[in-house]
Short mmCIF file of C-alpha atoms in Angstrom, two decimals:
data_model
loop_
_atom_site.label_atom_id
_atom_site.label_comp_id
_atom_site.label_asym_id
_atom_site.label_seq_id
_atom_site.Cartn_x
_atom_site.Cartn_y
_atom_site.Cartn_z
CA MET A 1 6.49 -9.47 -19.37
CA ARG A 2 4.72 -8.58 -16.12
CA PHE A 3 6.28 -7.26 -12.95
CA GLY A 4 5.16 -6.62 -9.52
CA ILE A 5 6.63 -6.08 -6.49
CA LEU A 6 2.93 -5.16 -4.21
CA GLY A 7 3.42 -7.89 -2.27
CA PRO A 8 5.18 -10.59 -2.99
CA VAL A 9 8.34 -9.93 -6.09
CA ILE A 10 6.97 -11.78 -8.70
CA VAL A 11 7.92 -12.14 -12.43
CA THR A 12 5.32 -13.72 -14.99
CA ASP A 13 5.89 -14.04 -18.74
CA ASP A 14 2.64 -15.88 -20.73
CA GLY A 15 1.65 -17.23 -17.71
CA CYS A 16 4.88 -18.37 -16.32
CA ASN A 17 6.54 -17.62 -13.67
CA ARG A 18 9.94 -16.03 -13.90
CA THR A 19 10.27 -14.62 -10.53
CA PRO A 20 14.05 -15.70 -9.41
CA ARG A 21 14.40 -18.01 -6.57
CA ALA A 22 18.00 -16.94 -5.13
CA LEU A 23 17.02 -13.85 -2.76
CA LYS A 24 19.97 -11.69 -3.93
CA LEU A 25 18.61 -12.28 -7.62
CA ARG A 26 15.35 -11.18 -6.44
CA SER A 27 16.11 -8.04 -4.24
CA LEU A 28 18.48 -6.44 -7.41
CA LEU A 29 14.98 -7.44 -9.67
CA ALA A 30 13.71 -5.27 -7.54
CA LEU A 31 15.94 -2.59 -7.25
CA LEU A 32 16.08 -2.23 -11.14
CA ILE A 33 11.86 -2.46 -11.40
CA THR A 34 11.79 0.23 -7.81
CA GLN A 35 12.79 2.71 -10.14
CA GLY A 36 11.26 2.70 -13.11
CA ASP A 37 13.04 3.18 -15.97
CA GLN A 38 16.24 4.36 -14.49
CA ILE A 39 19.88 4.49 -14.16
CA VAL A 40 20.81 2.16 -10.97
CA SER A 41 24.69 3.34 -10.80
CA THR A 42 26.67 0.54 -10.29
CA GLN A 43 27.92 1.96 -7.19
CA ARG A 44 24.01 2.44 -5.21
CA LEU A 45 23.67 -1.75 -6.30
CA ILE A 46 26.24 -2.83 -4.71
CA GLU A 47 25.79 -1.33 -1.52
CA GLU A 48 22.02 -2.37 -1.17
CA LEU A 49 22.88 -5.92 -2.26
CA TRP A 50 25.40 -6.13 0.34
CA GLY A 51 25.80 -3.48 3.14
CA GLY A 52 27.94 -1.61 4.26
CA ALA A 53 30.77 -3.97 3.76
CA PRO A 54 31.02 -5.38 -0.20
CA PRO A 55 33.46 -7.48 -0.87
CA ARG A 56 36.59 -6.84 -2.68
CA THR A 57 35.25 -8.65 -5.42
CA ALA A 58 31.32 -7.16 -5.59
CA ASN A 59 32.00 -5.59 -8.83
CA THR A 60 33.05 -8.70 -10.76
CA GLY A 61 30.11 -9.67 -8.30
CA LEU A 62 27.51 -7.75 -9.73
CA GLN A 63 28.00 -8.48 -13.42
CA VAL A 64 27.42 -12.21 -12.72
CA TYR A 65 24.15 -11.25 -11.03
CA ILE A 66 23.18 -9.14 -13.96
CA SER A 67 23.42 -11.97 -15.95
CA LYS A 68 22.28 -14.16 -14.42
CA LEU A 69 18.32 -12.84 -13.89
CA ARG A 70 19.80 -11.34 -17.91
CA ARG A 71 18.78 -15.49 -18.44
CA HIS A 72 16.43 -15.70 -15.59
CA LEU A 73 14.18 -12.99 -17.77
CA GLY A 74 14.98 -15.84 -20.56
CA ASP A 75 17.03 -12.84 -22.39
CA GLY A 76 16.40 -15.14 -25.74
CA VAL A 77 13.12 -14.20 -25.53
CA ASN A 78 12.66 -10.95 -23.82
CA PRO A 79 16.13 -8.93 -25.13
CA GLY A 80 17.81 -5.52 -23.60
CA ILE A 81 15.61 -6.30 -20.68
CA VAL A 82 18.52 -5.33 -18.81
CA VAL A 83 20.94 -2.51 -19.42
CA SER A 84 24.42 -1.98 -18.44
CA HIS A 85 25.29 1.62 -18.86
CA PRO A 86 28.99 3.22 -18.17
CA SER A 87 27.11 3.81 -15.42
CA GLY A 88 24.75 1.23 -13.68
CA TYR A 89 21.64 -0.59 -14.72
CA GLN A 90 18.36 -0.16 -16.13
CA LEU A 91 15.25 -2.16 -16.30
CA SER A 92 13.75 -2.12 -19.55
CA LEU A 93 9.74 -1.90 -18.79
CA ALA A 94 8.87 0.66 -21.98
CA GLU A 95 6.52 -3.30 -23.32
CA HIS A 96 5.99 -4.62 -20.18
CA SER A 97 3.58 -3.68 -17.15
CA CYS A 98 4.40 -3.14 -13.35
CA ASP A 99 1.95 -3.69 -10.49
CA LEU A 100 2.90 0.53 -9.69
CA THR A 101 2.61 1.64 -12.85
CA ILE A 102 -0.89 0.29 -12.92
CA PHE A 103 -1.55 1.46 -9.78
CA GLN A 104 0.00 4.41 -10.24
CA GLN A 105 -2.80 4.81 -13.26
CA HIS A 106 -5.78 4.38 -10.91
CA LEU A 107 -4.20 7.63 -8.77
CA ALA A 108 -4.53 9.91 -11.34
CA ALA A 109 -7.53 8.55 -12.84
CA ALA A 110 -9.31 8.59 -9.28
CA ASP A 111 -7.64 12.48 -8.23
CA ARG A 112 -8.73 12.92 -12.22
CA ALA A 113 -12.63 11.98 -11.36
CA GLU A 114 -12.44 14.23 -7.88
CA ALA A 115 -11.86 17.36 -9.49
CA ALA A 116 -14.38 16.65 -12.07
CA GLY A 117 -16.69 15.88 -9.06
CA LEU A 118 -17.47 12.38 -10.08
CA PRO A 119 -16.72 10.68 -6.59
CA ALA A 120 -18.71 7.52 -7.09
CA VAL A 121 -15.81 7.32 -10.27
CA GLU A 122 -12.94 8.24 -8.08
CA ALA A 123 -14.62 5.45 -5.44
CA THR A 124 -14.42 2.97 -7.93
CA GLU A 125 -11.14 3.39 -9.57
CA LEU A 126 -9.34 3.89 -5.96
CA SER A 127 -10.48 0.32 -5.06
CA ARG A 128 -9.09 -0.43 -7.99
CA ALA A 129 -5.70 0.65 -7.23
CA LEU A 130 -6.34 -1.35 -4.15
CA GLU A 131 -7.07 -4.58 -5.78
CA ILE A 132 -3.17 -4.94 -7.19
CA TYR A 133 -2.10 -4.69 -3.57
CA ARG A 134 -0.76 -8.34 -2.75
CA GLY A 135 0.13 -7.92 0.50
CA PRO A 136 3.07 -5.79 1.27
CA VAL A 137 5.16 -4.30 -0.44
CA LEU A 138 7.87 -5.65 -0.56
CA ALA A 139 7.45 -8.27 0.97
CA ASP A 140 10.22 -11.57 0.48
CA VAL A 141 13.08 -8.35 -0.29
CA ARG A 142 12.48 -5.33 2.24
CA GLY A 143 14.88 -5.03 5.33
CA SER A 144 16.74 -1.56 5.30
CA GLY A 145 18.07 1.10 2.15
CA LEU A 146 16.70 1.42 -0.22
CA LEU A 147 14.41 -1.37 -0.94
CA GLU A 148 12.46 -0.44 2.39
CA ASN A 149 11.97 2.70 1.78
CA VAL A 150 10.15 2.57 -1.14
CA ALA A 151 8.23 -0.64 1.02
CA ARG A 152 6.66 2.09 3.43
CA GLN A 153 6.14 4.91 1.02
CA TYR A 154 4.44 2.95 -1.17
CA ASP A 155 2.47 0.74 1.98
CA GLU A 156 1.85 4.34 2.56
CA SER A 157 0.58 5.15 -0.51
CA ARG A 158 -1.42 1.88 -0.08
CA ILE A 159 -2.99 3.43 3.47
CA ILE A 160 -3.43 6.57 2.81
CA ALA A 161 -5.45 5.55 -0.41
CA TYR A 162 -8.25 3.00 2.39
CA GLU A 163 -9.27 5.63 3.63
CA ARG A 164 -9.56 8.19 0.97
CA ARG A 165 -11.71 5.03 -0.60
CA ILE A 166 -13.49 4.03 2.62
CA ASP A 167 -14.57 8.46 2.97
CA LEU A 168 -16.09 8.64 -0.31
CA ASP A 169 -18.09 4.97 0.07
CA LEU A 170 -19.58 6.42 3.03
CA ARG A 171 -20.26 9.79 1.38
CA LEU A 172 -22.01 7.61 -0.95
CA GLY A 173 -23.85 6.09 1.57
CA TYR A 174 -22.28 2.33 1.22
CA ARG A 175 -22.69 1.78 5.19
CA ARG A 176 -23.85 -1.95 5.32
CA ASN A 177 -21.55 -3.60 3.31
CA LEU A 178 -18.08 -1.32 4.74
CA VAL A 179 -19.46 -2.56 8.37
CA GLY A 180 -18.18 -6.31 8.01
CA GLU A 181 -14.47 -4.92 5.79
CA LEU A 182 -13.90 -1.95 8.41
CA TYR A 183 -14.24 -5.34 10.85
CA GLY A 184 -11.74 -6.79 9.42
CA VAL A 185 -8.92 -4.44 8.84
CA VAL A 186 -9.66 -2.73 12.24
CA ALA A 187 -8.73 -6.78 13.89
CA GLU A 188 -4.87 -6.21 12.43
CA HIS A 189 -4.51 -2.83 12.71
CA PRO A 190 -6.35 -2.81 16.34
CA THR A 191 -4.59 0.73 17.19
CA TRP A 192 -5.36 2.47 14.46
CA GLU A 193 -7.44 5.35 15.18
CA ASN A 194 -8.14 6.47 12.03
CA LEU A 195 -9.85 3.11 11.21
CA HIS A 196 -11.57 2.84 14.09
CA GLU A 197 -14.00 6.55 12.96
CA HIS A 198 -14.85 5.17 9.56
CA LEU A 199 -15.80 1.45 11.26
CA MET A 200 -18.01 4.07 14.08
CA LEU A 201 -19.43 6.48 11.68
CA ALA A 202 -20.68 3.03 9.47
CA LEU A 203 -21.77 1.31 12.35
CA TYR A 204 -24.00 5.01 13.42
CA ARG A 205 -25.30 5.32 9.96
CA SER A 206 -26.77 1.62 10.42
CA GLY A 207 -28.54 1.82 12.89
CA ARG A 208 -25.85 0.45 14.96
CA ILE A 209 -25.33 2.53 17.81
CA ALA A 210 -24.68 0.45 21.05
CA GLU A 211 -22.59 -1.30 18.74
CA ALA A 212 -20.59 2.17 17.69
CA LEU A 213 -19.76 3.34 20.62
CA ARG A 214 -18.78 -0.49 22.19
CA VAL A 215 -15.93 0.44 19.63
CA TYR A 216 -14.88 2.73 21.13
CA ARG A 217 -14.67 1.54 23.98
CA GLN A 218 -12.99 -1.01 23.06
CA LEU A 219 -9.39 0.77 21.39
CA HIS A 220 -9.80 3.32 24.41
CA ARG A 221 -8.83 0.58 27.00
CA ARG A 222 -6.25 -1.21 24.68
CA LEU A 223 -4.81 1.31 24.14
CA VAL A 224 -4.73 3.00 27.67
CA GLU A 225 -3.76 -0.67 28.65
CA GLU A 226 -0.73 -1.02 25.90
CA LEU A 227 -0.29 2.33 25.30
CA GLY A 228 -0.48 4.92 28.58
CA MET A 229 -2.58 7.21 26.22
CA GLU A 230 -6.13 8.42 25.29
CA PRO A 231 -7.40 8.88 21.86
CA GLY A 232 -7.32 11.92 19.80
CA PRO A 233 -10.04 14.53 19.92
CA ARG A 234 -10.99 13.00 16.65
CA LEU A 235 -12.36 10.30 18.30
CA LYS A 236 -13.47 11.64 21.62
CA ARG A 237 -15.20 14.08 19.16
CA LEU A 238 -17.15 11.43 17.88
CA HIS A 239 -17.27 9.41 20.81
CA GLN A 240 -20.10 12.88 22.41
CA MET A 241 -21.67 13.15 18.98
CA VAL A 242 -22.35 9.28 18.79
CA LEU A 243 -23.63 9.20 22.18
CA SER A 244 -26.01 12.62 21.98
CA ARG A 245 -27.01 11.03 17.96
CA ASP A 246 -25.74 14.54 17.24
CA PRO A 247 -27.63 14.94 13.81
CA ASN A 248 -24.60 16.20 11.85
CA LEU A 249 -23.45 11.99 11.62
CA ASP A 250 -26.70 11.89 9.72
CA PRO A 251 -26.12 10.70 6.17
CA ALA A 252 -27.47 13.51 4.51
CA THR A 253 -24.83 15.94 5.70
CA PRO A 254 -21.11 15.84 5.56
CA TYR A 255 -19.57 14.72 8.50
CA LEU A 256 -16.10 16.66 9.54
CA ALA A 257 -14.51 15.51 12.08
CA SER A 258 -12.52 19.19 12.19
#
């Protein structure tokens, strides 16, 4: 069985979609998945499923939802997948796969490649990690509490991995392939300064200097008009370096915006 939370919650079993349709069941499943093989206390599950005002029958209601979840996951075919404990419940993932676990494995492999001085391998592992994402984490169940916190945490992990991979691609000379990708991501995040920095550098190293300057002007105007603020010092410094065709921006020299 395969579990996924790096996007909407999804469960598949031999190609069969076993994702619960009911929001409470999907939320319960997501709570168990995000805690891995850890026991989630009954009280925590009740708080997350019903918020700050659970009904008097919440304990019974939770037991009903656990029973429904077991049947939904094919308890006869996959016995013991949702395990009861005196203090709560646990999703046993030992014989199953989870996209979050696979993502973390690729990140660990990228860290090992970085330590070994293998940037191409590091970039490949980061690309494989990013390919696992299907959209915003827990997109169909997030809202508040634990699920929202977990979603924000792994959305942030995605951002960090993406910026790390872009930095590597620029170092390795993969500039022309990056331009179109970065234009698309910048359109989704029009005030994300780091992305504009990467796009400007990719354009500059592709010989598209006027275009790199235009990207800066557009961001500058947006930040001033919409937020009443100037670009940060890193981006301003890069702008000046592009204007002066600073040799430190050349591919043979690492670009350090410190």
